[in-house]
Coordinates of C-alpha atoms in Angstrom, one line a residue:
M966 CA -23.8 23.7 12.0
S967 CA -24.3 27.0 10.2
P968 CA -22.5 27.7 6.8
A969 CA -20.4 30.4 8.6
N970 CA -19.2 27.9 11.2
I971 CA -18.4 25.3 8.6
Q972 CA -16.4 27.8 6.7
N973 CA -14.5 28.8 9.9
V974 CA -13.8 25.1 10.6
V975 CA -12.3 24.7 7.1
N976 CA -10.2 27.9 7.3
T977 CA -8.8 26.9 10.7
G978 CA -8.2 23.3 9.7
L979 CA -6.3 24.3 6.6
A980 CA -4.2 26.7 8.6
L981 CA -3.4 24.1 11.3
A982 CA -2.5 21.5 8.6
G983 CA 0.0 24.0 6.9
Q984 CA -2.1 24.1 3.8
L985 CA -2.8 27.2 1.7
P986 CA -6.0 29.0 2.5
L987 CA -9.2 29.1 0.4
S988 CA -9.2 31.9 -2.2
P989 CA -12.5 33.9 -2.4
E990 CA -13.7 34.9 -5.8
G991 CA -15.9 37.6 -4.3
E992 CA -16.4 39.1 -0.8
A993 CA -18.7 36.3 0.1
G994 CA -17.3 33.5 -2.1
P995 CA -17.4 31.2 -3.9
F996 CA -14.0 29.9 -2.8
R997 CA -11.3 28.3 -4.8
V998 CA -9.6 25.3 -3.2
P999 CA -5.8 25.6 -3.3
A1000 CA -3.5 22.8 -4.4
L1001 CA -3.7 20.5 -1.3
T1002 CA -0.7 18.3 -0.4
G1003 CA -0.3 14.9 1.2
S1004 CA -3.4 13.1 2.4
W1005 CA -5.4 16.3 2.0
G1006 CA -5.2 15.9 -1.8
G1007 CA -8.2 13.6 -1.7
C1008 CA -10.4 16.5 -0.6
A1009 CA -10.3 17.8 -4.1
E1010 CA -12.2 14.8 -5.4
G1011 CA -15.5 15.8 -6.9
L1012 CA -14.5 19.4 -7.6
A1013 CA -14.0 18.7 -11.3
H1014 CA -17.2 19.2 -13.3
P1015 CA -18.4 15.7 -14.6
H1016 CA -18.5 16.9 -18.2
T1017 CA -16.2 19.9 -18.7
R1018 CA -13.7 18.7 -16.0
K1019 CA -13.3 22.3 -15.0
I1020 CA -12.4 22.6 -11.3
R1021 CA -15.3 24.2 -9.5
P1022 CA -15.2 26.5 -6.4
L1023 CA -16.8 25.8 -3.0
V1024 CA -19.8 27.4 -1.4
F1025 CA -20.9 26.8 2.2
D1026 CA -24.5 28.0 1.9
R1027 CA -26.9 25.5 0.5
S1028 CA -29.1 28.2 -1.0
L1029 CA -26.1 29.4 -3.1
A1030 CA -25.7 25.9 -4.6
A1031 CA -29.4 25.2 -5.4
G1032 CA -29.9 24.6 -9.1
R1033 CA -26.2 25.1 -10.0
D1034 CA -23.6 22.7 -11.2
D1035 CA -20.7 25.2 -11.5
V1036 CA -20.1 25.2 -7.7
V1037 CA -19.8 22.4 -5.1
L1038 CA -21.6 22.6 -1.7
C1039 CA -19.1 22.1 1.1
H1040 CA -21.4 20.6 3.8
L1041 CA -20.8 19.0 7.1
N1042 CA -20.1 15.6 5.6
H1043 CA -17.8 16.8 2.9
R1044 CA -14.4 15.2 3.0
L1045 CA -12.6 18.5 3.5
V1046 CA -14.8 19.4 6.4
Q1047 CA -14.4 16.0 8.0
M1048 CA -10.6 16.2 7.8
C1049 CA -10.6 19.7 9.3
L1050 CA -12.9 18.5 12.1
R1051 CA -10.7 15.6 13.0
L1052 CA -7.7 17.8 13.1
L1053 CA -9.5 20.4 15.3
R1054 CA -10.7 17.7 17.7
A1055 CA -7.2 16.3 18.0
E1056 CA -5.9 19.8 18.9
V1057 CA -8.7 20.6 21.3
W1058 CA -8.5 17.3 23.2
S1059 CA -4.7 17.2 23.1
Q1060 CA -3.1 17.1 26.5
G1061 CA 0.4 17.6 25.2
L1062 CA 2.5 20.8 25.2
A1063 CA 2.8 21.2 21.4
K1064 CA -0.6 22.8 20.9
K1065 CA -1.3 25.0 17.9
L1066 CA -4.6 26.4 19.1
N1067 CA -4.8 29.2 21.7
R1068 CA -7.1 28.6 24.6
F1069 CA -7.5 32.3 25.5
T1070 CA -8.9 35.0 23.2
T1071 CA -10.8 38.2 23.2
R1072 CA -13.6 39.5 20.9
M1073 CA -15.3 42.8 20.5
V1074 CA -19.0 43.0 20.8
S1075 CA -21.3 46.0 20.3
D1076 CA -22.3 48.3 23.1
N1077 CA -25.9 47.3 22.5
A1078 CA -25.0 43.7 23.2
L1079 CA -23.1 44.2 26.5
R1080 CA -22.7 47.1 28.9
T1081 CA -19.6 45.7 30.6
P1082 CA -17.0 43.1 29.7
A1083 CA -18.1 39.4 29.9
V1084 CA -16.3 36.1 29.7
L1085 CA -17.4 32.8 28.2
I1086 CA -15.9 29.4 28.7
H1087 CA -16.4 26.5 26.4
G1088 CA -16.2 22.9 27.6
R1089 CA -16.4 19.4 26.1
L1090 CA -19.3 17.4 27.7
L1091 CA -18.7 13.7 27.3
V1092 CA -21.4 11.3 28.6
L1093 CA -20.5 7.7 29.2
G1094 CA -23.1 4.9 29.5
G1095 CA -23.3 2.0 31.9
D1096 CA -20.7 0.1 29.9
N1097 CA -18.4 3.1 29.6
H1098 CA -19.5 3.5 26.0
R1099 CA -19.6 7.1 24.7
I1100 CA -23.3 7.8 24.3
H1101 CA -23.2 11.6 23.9
E1102 CA -20.7 14.4 23.2
E1103 CA -21.2 18.2 22.7
I1104 CA -19.6 21.5 23.4
I1105 CA -21.3 23.5 26.2
V1106 CA -20.8 27.1 27.1
A1107 CA -21.2 29.2 30.3
G1108 CA -20.3 32.7 31.2
G1109 CA -20.7 35.8 33.3
H1110 CA -20.5 39.6 33.3
L1111 CA -17.5 41.3 34.8
R1112 CA -18.5 44.2 36.9
E1113 CA -15.8 46.0 39.0
G1114 CA -13.6 42.9 38.7
R1115 CA -16.3 40.6 40.0
F1116 CA -17.9 37.7 38.2
N1117 CA -21.7 37.6 37.9
R1118 CA -23.0 34.4 36.3
M1119 CA -25.2 34.6 33.2
N1120 CA -28.2 32.4 32.8
V1121 CA -28.5 30.2 29.7
G1122 CA -30.4 32.8 27.6
E1123 CA -27.9 35.6 28.4
T1124 CA -25.0 33.3 27.6
Q1125 CA -26.5 32.4 24.2
D1126 CA -27.1 36.1 23.4
A1127 CA -23.6 37.0 24.3
A1128 CA -22.2 34.2 22.2
T1129 CA -24.3 35.2 19.3
A1130 CA -23.0 38.8 19.6
V1131 CA -19.4 37.8 19.2
G1132 CA -17.6 39.5 16.3
D1133 CA -14.4 38.7 14.5
E1134 CA -12.3 41.6 15.9
R1135 CA -10.0 41.1 18.8
A1136 CA -9.7 43.6 21.6
P1137 CA -6.6 45.9 21.6
R1138 CA -3.4 44.3 23.0
R1139 CA -3.5 46.5 26.2
V1140 CA -7.1 45.5 26.9
E1141 CA -6.1 41.8 26.5
D1142 CA -3.3 42.2 28.9
R1143 CA -5.7 43.8 31.5
L1144 CA -8.1 41.0 31.1
R1145 CA -5.4 38.3 31.5
E1146 CA -4.7 39.9 34.9
L1147 CA -8.3 39.3 35.8
W1148 CA -8.1 35.6 35.1
P1149 CA -7.0 34.4 38.6
K1150 CA -9.9 36.3 40.1
V1151 CA -12.6 34.8 37.9
E1152 CA -11.2 31.3 37.1
T1153 CA -12.9 29.5 40.0
S1154 CA -16.2 31.1 39.5
L1155 CA -16.1 30.5 35.7
L1156 CA -15.3 26.8 36.2
Q1157 CA -18.1 26.5 38.7
A1158 CA -20.5 28.1 36.1
L1159 CA -19.4 25.6 33.5
D1160 CA -19.9 22.7 36.0
A1161 CA -23.4 24.0 36.8
R1162 CA -24.2 24.1 33.1
M1163 CA -23.0 20.5 32.7
Q1164 CA -25.2 19.4 35.5
D1165 CA -28.2 21.2 34.0
R1166 CA -27.5 19.9 30.5
T1167 CA -27.1 16.3 31.8
R1168 CA -30.5 16.4 33.5
N1169 CA -32.1 17.6 30.3
L1170 CA -30.4 14.9 28.3
Q1171 CA -32.0 12.0 30.1
K1172 CA -35.2 11.9 28.1
F1173 CA -33.2 12.2 24.9
L1174 CA -31.0 9.3 25.9
N1175 CA -34.0 7.2 26.9
D1176 CA -35.6 7.9 23.6
R1177 CA -32.4 6.9 21.8
A1178 CA -32.2 3.7 23.8
E1179 CA -35.8 2.7 22.8
R1180 CA -35.0 3.5 19.1
E1181 CA -32.0 1.2 19.2
V1182 CA -34.1 -1.5 21.0
A1183 CA -36.7 -1.2 18.2
N1184 CA -34.1 -1.4 15.5
V1185 CA -32.5 -4.5 17.1
T1186 CA -35.9 -6.1 17.6
A1187 CA -36.7 -5.5 13.9
V1188 CA -33.5 -7.1 12.8
M1189 CA -33.9 -10.1 15.0
R1190 CA -37.5 -10.6 13.9
E1191 CA -36.4 -10.4 10.2
L1192 CA -33.7 -13.0 10.9
E1193 CA -36.2 -15.2 12.6
R1194 CA -38.6 -14.9 9.6
S1195 CA -35.7 -15.8 7.2
I1196 CA -34.7 -18.9 9.2
R1197 CA -38.3 -20.1 9.4
E1198 CA -38.7 -19.7 5.7
A1199 CA -35.5 -21.7 5.1
L1200 CA -36.6 -24.5 7.4
A1201 CA -40.1 -24.5 5.7
D1202 CA -38.5 -25.0 2.3
K1203 CA -36.2 -27.8 3.4
D1204 CA -38.7 -30.5 2.1
D1205 CA -39.4 -28.7 -1.2
P1206 CA -39.4 -31.4 -3.9
Q1207 CA -37.1 -29.4 -6.0
L1208 CA -34.5 -29.6 -3.3
L1209 CA -34.9 -33.4 -2.8
L1210 CA -32.1 -34.2 -5.3
N1211 CA -29.8 -37.2 -5.4
W1212 CA -27.5 -36.0 -2.7
S1213 CA -24.3 -37.8 -2.1
D1214 CA -23.8 -39.1 1.4
G1215 CA -21.4 -36.3 2.2
E1216 CA -23.8 -33.6 0.8
Q1217 CA -26.7 -35.1 2.7
Q1218 CA -24.8 -35.0 5.9
Q1219 CA -23.8 -31.4 5.4
R1220 CA -27.4 -30.5 4.6
E1221 CA -28.6 -32.1 7.8
R1222 CA -25.9 -30.2 9.8
D1223 CA -27.0 -27.0 8.2
I1224 CA -30.7 -27.6 9.0
S1225 CA -29.7 -28.6 12.6
S1226 CA -27.7 -25.4 12.9
L1227 CA -30.6 -23.3 11.7
R1228 CA -33.0 -24.9 14.2
D1229 CA -30.4 -24.3 17.0
R1230 CA -30.0 -20.7 15.9
L1231 CA -33.8 -20.2 15.8
G1232 CA -34.2 -21.6 19.3
K1233 CA -31.6 -19.2 20.7
L1234 CA -33.0 -16.0 19.1
P1235 CA -35.4 -15.1 21.9
E1236 CA -32.7 -15.3 24.5
E1237 CA -30.3 -13.4 22.4
L1238 CA -32.9 -10.6 21.8
V1239 CA -33.6 -10.3 25.5
R1240 CA -29.9 -10.2 26.3
E1241 CA -29.3 -7.5 23.6
I1242 CA -32.2 -5.4 24.8
D1243 CA -31.0 -5.6 28.4
H1244 CA -27.5 -4.5 27.2
L1245 CA -28.8 -1.5 25.3
R1246 CA -31.0 -0.3 28.1
S1247 CA -28.2 -0.7 30.7
R1248 CA -25.9 1.3 28.4
Y1249 CA -28.2 4.4 28.6
R1250 CA -29.0 3.9 32.3
D1251 CA -27.2 6.0 34.9
P1252 CA -25.2 8.1 32.4
K1253 CA -21.9 9.5 33.8
P1254 CA -20.9 13.0 32.5
R1255 CA -17.3 14.0 32.1
L1256 CA -16.3 17.7 31.6
F1257 CA -13.2 19.1 29.9
P1258 CA -12.7 22.9 29.8
V1259 CA -11.6 23.9 26.3
A1260 CA -11.3 27.7 25.8
V1261 CA -12.0 31.1 27.3
T1262 CA -13.2 34.1 25.4
F1263 CA -13.4 37.6 27.0
L1264 CA -16.1 39.8 25.3
V1265 CA -15.4 43.5 25.3
P1266 CA -17.8 46.3 24.2
P1267 CA -16.1 49.4 22.8
R1268 CA -17.0 51.7 25.8
A1269 CA -15.4 49.2 28.2
A1270 CA -12.4 48.8 26.0
A1271 CA -11.8 52.6 26.1
A1272 CA -12.1 52.6 29.8
L1273 CA -9.7 49.7 30.2
Q1274 CA -7.1 51.3 27.9
Q1275 CA -7.3 54.5 30.0
G1276 CA -6.6 52.5 33.1
G1277 CA -10.2 52.4 34.4
G1278 CA -11.7 49.2 35.9
Q1279 CA -14.8 47.3 35.0

């Protein structure tokens, strides 16, 4: 995730949580963290300088934090980012009525990026394995051009270019109203485009999932081999003269039970390893995708916005 995206996640998460926003010290930061309330207060841990105890601001770009101790890098695994991400996920996947996030928005793009309006749809792709265990999750996007009120699907490259061109400015209210009127005409085609993107992405994921399965198999095998080695060493040391002490009857019986248990465990390891490998490989076999549409963004170049405001169609 880029520094700009991490910053957007934090800004949105703080707003959703009813916390005060970050305060920029300059146009591009660094950013002062406000007094956070409730469970969010823990996100301020680590901001104090270890020697001066002065509260340091945040930066989101790693290059801005290199060689400095007067700022704190707010990276993807920072506690503040993680709390914001959890809140955003809860809002995005919520099926209730009390949602705080809008699912429809507009964004202006340059005339060089698009000649006509376009629409993007984001969806949550969830992939379940053979044991219904979640093995992959990501946000996918599909889209199309809007020409004379008709939807023309974009390919993957065109969709990525359009998404990259998105700015921060929303379209004028009148333009948004016109685009809302188009939604019933493009909804089915847009959802079909998202479904096609899901199918394509799922096919491309298979090699990735197979490689992950084999990495997990290798990790489990290494752990089991190490356990086998440790047990064999323990059994080899059982007759060490230093261990042949004057055991009491109870201690000797317990020692024999322990040794017997180790031998039994050693004998079952090969079967356990085969069973665990079969389970891992079956988990990644025949993945089942699940798709959940999340949000719709209409992209509007200035020339098209002017035409829509004047009552013209696209």
